[in-house]
Each structure stands twice: as C-alpha cells, then as structure tokens.
C-alpha cells in the first residue's frame, strides 16, 4: 500500500483522466449507462470530483472512510441499470466495474511513468495488485483481477480489440468532455477555454489507435508535438515541485469527503 500511495498521491497522475473516461464509455454498456443516467454537460465538475474522491478515499482513507464511501457508491450504482433495450446493463456488474477500475490503474500509472520513468518490474507488479482496490472495494471479486501484468496486458488487448465499440452515446459524451465550458463556473471558463485544446491533444495521443479511429480523432503533427512538449516540460519541472503542491488534488478530495461526511452526520448513507 505504501508504494501505491507514492504513485497515487501525485496530482499529475490525473492528467490521464479524460483518456480513462473515453476508454470507459467506449464499452457499450458503460457508455449507455452514462448516457442514460448522468448529465456530463450540467454536472461534469461534480462527476470528476466524486470520481477523484472515490479514488483517494479508497487509497488514503481509514477503514471507516472506505466503508462509508463504498455504501455511498453502491447506493448510486444501484439506480444505474436497465433490462430493456438491446444492451441490458447494471453499474453493479463486476465485469463492467473491472474495466472501469483497470482504466483508472492504466491512466494513473501510465501518466506517473511518463514523468518519473518506468517502475521497477517487481514494484510495478505490486502496484498493479494494490490498484485492485479500485474494483474489489465494490463488486469485483479478488480472483477476477488479473494475477499479474502479463494477464493485465492480455485482458487489456482483448477488451480493446473485441469489446469496445463507440456508440452514439459515447460520441455524445466525448463532445461534452471536450467542450465542458457550460458545466464549469463562470470564473473558471477562461482557464478551461485556454486549457482544453491542449488537453484534447494530450488525450488523443493517450488513446489506443483503434479507439482513436472509432472516435474519429486523428493523431496529428500538432497533437504529437503538444503531447511531447507537455511530457518533456513536466518531466523537467514537476518532480521538483514541492510535494504539498503535487498532491493538492488528493488534499482537496479528502477535505471534500470529510466535509460531506460531517454534513451528513458521519455517514454518507443513512441506515
């Protein structure tokens, strides 16, 4: 867990978040559930906050924190289901939760390694197993999590090649992710307008080529250049930034959780 915390505390790891979301919604069942039961346009900031809060609580929280967060997420997921239509789905489905958890691992560790370099092989295996908490804290059985990084890569390639399919629902969410101005406060809109062209290009370069093609996103000279400049710049600057700055997202998310917990009398879900 100590090694997991060393990776997860770094705010830069969240830079892979948009790519993780696109990988998630490209799974037809996840994409339909998101489209049917959420409004990215109106609540994009809240969704990002809650996802980050879940990640950080499950890694840095106390056992009581984790139990409270699990109950809250389970309650929310219980409403996200449909037995009608061509693709029945449930947010409590362990297979869907496994894919979402795997994308969180891949995006966070992938971004960490871009800045700090590859993890030593033995440590990489331990960190991968520790990240199973993203799924096993919910409905994913421990034995469903890949046993090692070799099995992870096989699973990853199989899902990307054989299960991901960009639907109209996923394309709609893509537009809302890449054009989120309406969902952010007025004071933040100028910063978002400036940052989004860079975030879009970085995200494009993080996606598997086959998925880029399905989303009608193209790797271009400008996207490769901007992505390369971002990584080069962060590699030179980010590791030397004070730790308290690098872990601001973690600090903020944990404070948000504590505030929400206090507001609800110590329990996110009433018995």
Coordinates of C-alpha atoms in Angstrom, one line a residue:
X1 CA 0.0 0.0 0.0
X2 CA 2.9 2.4 0.7
X3 CA 4.1 2.0 -3.0
X4 CA 0.5 2.6 -4.2
X5 CA 0.2 5.7 -2.1
X6 CA 3.5 7.0 -3.6
X7 CA 2.1 6.8 -7.1
X8 CA -1.5 7.8 -6.4
X9 CA -0.6 10.9 -4.3
X10 CA 0.8 12.6 -7.4
X11 CA -1.7 15.0 -9.0
X12 CA -0.1 14.6 -12.4
X13 CA -1.5 11.0 -12.5
X14 CA -4.9 12.6 -13.0
X15 CA -3.8 14.0 -16.4
X16 CA -4.8 10.7 -17.9
X17 CA -8.4 11.1 -16.6
X18 CA -10.0 12.2 -19.9
X19 CA -8.5 9.2 -21.7
X20 CA -9.7 6.9 -19.0
X21 CA -13.2 8.2 -19.3
X22 CA -13.2 7.7 -23.1
X23 CA -11.9 4.1 -22.6
X24 CA -14.8 3.5 -20.1
X25 CA -17.6 4.9 -22.3
X26 CA -16.3 3.1 -25.3
X27 CA -17.6 -0.1 -23.6
X28 CA -21.2 -0.1 -25.0
X29 CA -22.8 -1.0 -21.6
X30 CA -20.8 1.6 -19.7
X31 CA -21.5 4.2 -22.4
X32 CA -25.2 3.6 -22.4
X33 CA -25.4 3.7 -18.6
X34 CA -23.5 7.0 -18.5
X35 CA -25.8 8.5 -21.2
X36 CA -29.0 7.2 -19.6
X37 CA -28.2 8.2 -16.0
X38 CA -25.9 11.2 -16.0
X39 CA -25.6 14.7 -17.5
X40 CA -21.9 15.4 -18.2
X41 CA -22.8 18.8 -19.6
X42 CA -24.5 20.0 -16.4
X43 CA -22.5 18.1 -13.8
X44 CA -19.1 17.4 -15.3
X45 CA -17.2 19.1 -12.4
X46 CA -19.2 17.2 -9.8
X47 CA -18.6 13.8 -11.6
X48 CA -14.9 14.5 -11.7
X49 CA -14.9 15.4 -8.0
X50 CA -16.8 12.3 -7.0
X51 CA -14.6 10.0 -9.0
X52 CA -11.4 11.6 -7.6
X53 CA -12.9 11.4 -4.1
X54 CA -13.6 7.7 -4.5
X55 CA -10.0 7.0 -5.7
X56 CA -8.4 8.9 -2.9
X57 CA -10.6 7.6 -0.1
X58 CA -10.1 4.0 -1.2
X59 CA -6.3 4.5 -1.1
X60 CA -5.7 7.0 1.7
X61 CA -8.9 6.7 3.8
X62 CA -9.4 4.9 7.1
X63 CA -11.4 1.6 7.1
X64 CA -14.4 3.6 8.3
X65 CA -14.0 6.1 5.4
X66 CA -13.8 3.3 2.9
X67 CA -16.9 1.6 4.2
X68 CA -18.8 4.8 4.1
X69 CA -17.7 5.5 0.5
X70 CA -18.5 2.0 -0.6
X71 CA -22.0 2.3 0.7
X72 CA -22.5 5.6 -1.0
X73 CA -21.2 4.4 -4.4
X74 CA -23.2 1.2 -4.1
X75 CA -26.4 3.2 -3.5
X76 CA -25.7 5.4 -6.5
X77 CA -24.8 2.4 -8.7
X78 CA -28.0 0.5 -7.7
X79 CA -30.0 3.1 -9.7
X80 CA -27.9 2.8 -12.8
X81 CA -29.4 -0.2 -14.6
X82 CA -31.7 -1.2 -17.4
X83 CA -33.1 -4.5 -18.5
X84 CA -34.8 -3.1 -21.6
X85 CA -33.3 -2.3 -25.0
X86 CA -30.6 -4.1 -26.9
X87 CA -28.0 -3.8 -24.2
X88 CA -29.1 -4.5 -20.7
X89 CA -26.7 -3.2 -18.1
X90 CA -26.1 -2.6 -14.4
X91 CA -23.5 -0.5 -12.7
X92 CA -23.2 -3.3 -10.2
X93 CA -22.0 -5.7 -12.9
X94 CA -18.5 -6.9 -11.7
X95 CA -17.2 -7.1 -15.3
X96 CA -18.1 -3.5 -16.0
X97 CA -16.6 -2.4 -12.7
X98 CA -13.4 -4.4 -13.5
X99 CA -13.0 -2.5 -16.8
X100 CA -13.5 0.9 -15.2
X101 CA -11.0 0.0 -12.4
X102 CA -8.5 -1.2 -15.0
X103 CA -8.7 2.1 -16.9
X104 CA -8.1 4.0 -13.6
X105 CA -5.0 2.0 -13.0
X106 CA -3.7 2.3 -16.6
X107 CA -4.3 6.0 -16.8
X108 CA -2.8 6.9 -13.4
X109 CA 0.3 4.7 -13.5
X110 CA 0.8 5.4 -17.2
X111 CA 1.0 9.1 -16.6
X112 CA 3.2 8.6 -13.5
X113 CA 5.6 6.6 -15.5
X114 CA 5.7 9.2 -18.3
X115 CA 7.0 11.7 -15.8
X116 CA 9.1 9.6 -13.4
X117 CA 10.1 6.7 -15.7
X118 CA 9.0 3.1 -15.6
X119 CA 8.5 1.5 -12.2
X120 CA 11.0 -1.3 -11.4
X121 CA 9.4 -4.7 -12.5
X122 CA 8.8 -6.0 -9.0
X123 CA 7.3 -2.8 -7.8
X124 CA 5.2 -2.5 -10.9
X125 CA 3.6 -5.8 -10.1
X126 CA 2.9 -4.9 -6.5
X127 CA 1.4 -1.5 -7.5
X128 CA -0.8 -3.2 -10.1
X129 CA -2.1 -5.7 -7.5
X130 CA -2.6 -2.8 -5.0
X131 CA -4.7 -0.9 -7.5
X132 CA -7.2 -3.8 -7.4
X133 CA -8.8 -1.9 -4.5
X134 CA -10.5 0.2 -7.1
X135 CA -12.6 -2.7 -8.1
X136 CA -12.6 -5.1 -5.2
X137 CA -13.9 -2.4 -2.9
X138 CA -17.1 -2.7 -4.8
X139 CA -18.4 -5.9 -6.5
X140 CA -15.3 -7.2 -8.3
X141 CA -14.1 -10.5 -6.7
X142 CA -10.4 -10.6 -6.0
X143 CA -9.9 -13.6 -8.2
X144 CA -11.3 -11.6 -11.2
X145 CA -8.5 -9.1 -11.0
X146 CA -5.6 -10.2 -13.4
X147 CA -3.0 -12.2 -11.5
X148 CA 0.0 -10.2 -12.9
X149 CA 0.9 -7.6 -15.5
X150 CA 1.1 -10.2 -18.2
X151 CA -2.5 -11.2 -17.7
X152 CA -3.4 -7.5 -17.4
X153 CA -2.0 -6.8 -20.9
X154 CA -3.8 -9.8 -22.3
X155 CA -7.1 -8.6 -20.8
X156 CA -6.4 -5.0 -21.9
X157 CA -5.8 -6.0 -25.5
X158 CA -8.8 -8.4 -25.6
X159 CA -11.2 -5.7 -24.4
X160 CA -9.9 -3.0 -26.7
X161 CA -9.9 -5.4 -29.8
X162 CA -13.1 -7.3 -29.1
X163 CA -15.4 -5.4 -26.8
X164 CA -15.0 -1.7 -27.2
X165 CA -17.3 -0.1 -29.7
X166 CA -18.0 3.6 -29.9
X167 CA -21.8 4.2 -30.0
X168 CA -23.7 7.4 -30.5
X169 CA -24.0 7.6 -26.6
X170 CA -20.2 7.6 -26.4
X171 CA -19.8 10.2 -29.1
X172 CA -22.2 12.5 -27.2
X173 CA -20.2 12.1 -24.0
X174 CA -17.0 12.8 -26.0
X175 CA -18.3 16.1 -27.2
X176 CA -19.3 17.0 -23.6
X177 CA -15.9 16.1 -22.3
X178 CA -14.0 18.1 -24.9
X179 CA -16.4 21.1 -24.7
X180 CA -17.2 21.4 -21.0
X181 CA -17.4 25.2 -20.8
X182 CA -21.1 25.2 -20.0
X183 CA -20.6 22.9 -17.0
X184 CA -17.9 24.9 -15.2
X185 CA -18.4 28.1 -13.1
X186 CA -18.1 31.4 -14.9
X187 CA -14.8 32.3 -13.1
X188 CA -13.2 29.1 -14.4
X189 CA -14.3 29.3 -18.0
X190 CA -11.4 31.4 -19.3
X191 CA -8.9 28.9 -18.0
X192 CA -10.9 26.0 -19.4
X193 CA -11.0 27.7 -22.8
X194 CA -7.2 28.0 -22.8
X195 CA -6.5 24.5 -21.4
X196 CA -8.9 22.4 -23.4
X197 CA -7.1 22.5 -26.8
X198 CA -4.0 21.1 -25.0
X199 CA -6.0 18.6 -23.0
X200 CA -7.7 17.4 -26.2
X201 CA -4.4 16.8 -28.0
X202 CA -2.8 15.1 -25.0
X203 CA -5.9 12.8 -24.7
X204 CA -5.8 11.9 -28.3
X205 CA -2.2 10.7 -28.0
X206 CA -3.0 8.6 -24.9
X207 CA -5.8 6.6 -26.6
X208 CA -5.1 3.3 -28.4
X209 CA -5.0 3.9 -32.2
X210 CA -8.1 1.7 -32.8
X211 CA -10.1 3.6 -30.3
X212 CA -9.0 7.0 -31.7
X213 CA -10.2 5.8 -35.1
X214 CA -13.6 4.9 -33.7
X215 CA -14.0 8.3 -32.1
X216 CA -12.9 9.9 -35.3
X217 CA -10.0 11.5 -33.6
X218 CA -6.7 11.9 -35.5
X219 CA -3.2 11.8 -34.3
X220 CA -1.7 14.9 -36.0
X221 CA 1.7 16.7 -36.0
X222 CA 0.3 19.3 -33.6
X223 CA -1.2 16.7 -31.2
X224 CA 2.1 14.8 -31.1
X225 CA 4.1 17.9 -30.6
X226 CA 1.9 19.3 -27.8
X227 CA 1.8 15.9 -26.1
X228 CA 5.6 15.6 -26.4
X229 CA 6.1 19.2 -25.1
X230 CA 3.8 18.5 -22.2
X231 CA 5.6 15.4 -21.1
X232 CA 9.1 17.0 -21.6
X233 CA 8.1 20.1 -19.7
X234 CA 6.5 18.2 -16.9
X235 CA 9.5 15.8 -16.6
X236 CA 11.8 18.8 -16.1
X237 CA 9.6 20.7 -13.7
X238 CA 7.0 18.6 -12.0
X239 CA 9.3 16.3 -9.9
X240 CA 11.0 19.3 -8.3
X241 CA 7.7 21.0 -7.3
X242 CA 7.0 20.8 -3.6
X243 CA 5.1 17.7 -2.5
X244 CA 2.3 19.7 -1.0
X245 CA 1.6 21.2 -4.4
X246 CA 1.9 17.9 -6.3
X247 CA -0.7 16.3 -4.0
X248 CA -3.2 19.2 -3.9
X249 CA -5.9 17.1 -5.8
X250 CA -5.6 14.4 -3.1
X251 CA -5.7 17.0 -0.3
X252 CA -8.7 18.7 -1.8
X253 CA -10.6 15.5 -2.4
X254 CA -10.1 14.2 1.1
X255 CA -11.2 17.5 2.5
X256 CA -14.3 17.4 0.3
X257 CA -15.0 13.9 1.6
X258 CA -14.6 15.0 5.2
X259 CA -16.9 18.0 4.7
X260 CA -19.6 15.9 3.1
X261 CA -19.2 13.3 5.8
X262 CA -19.6 15.9 8.5
X263 CA -22.6 17.5 6.8
X264 CA -24.4 14.1 6.8
X265 CA -23.6 13.3 10.4
X266 CA -20.7 11.0 9.9
X267 CA -22.5 8.7 7.3
X268 CA -22.9 9.3 3.6
X269 CA -25.7 6.8 3.5
X270 CA -28.3 6.7 6.3
X271 CA -29.1 3.3 7.7

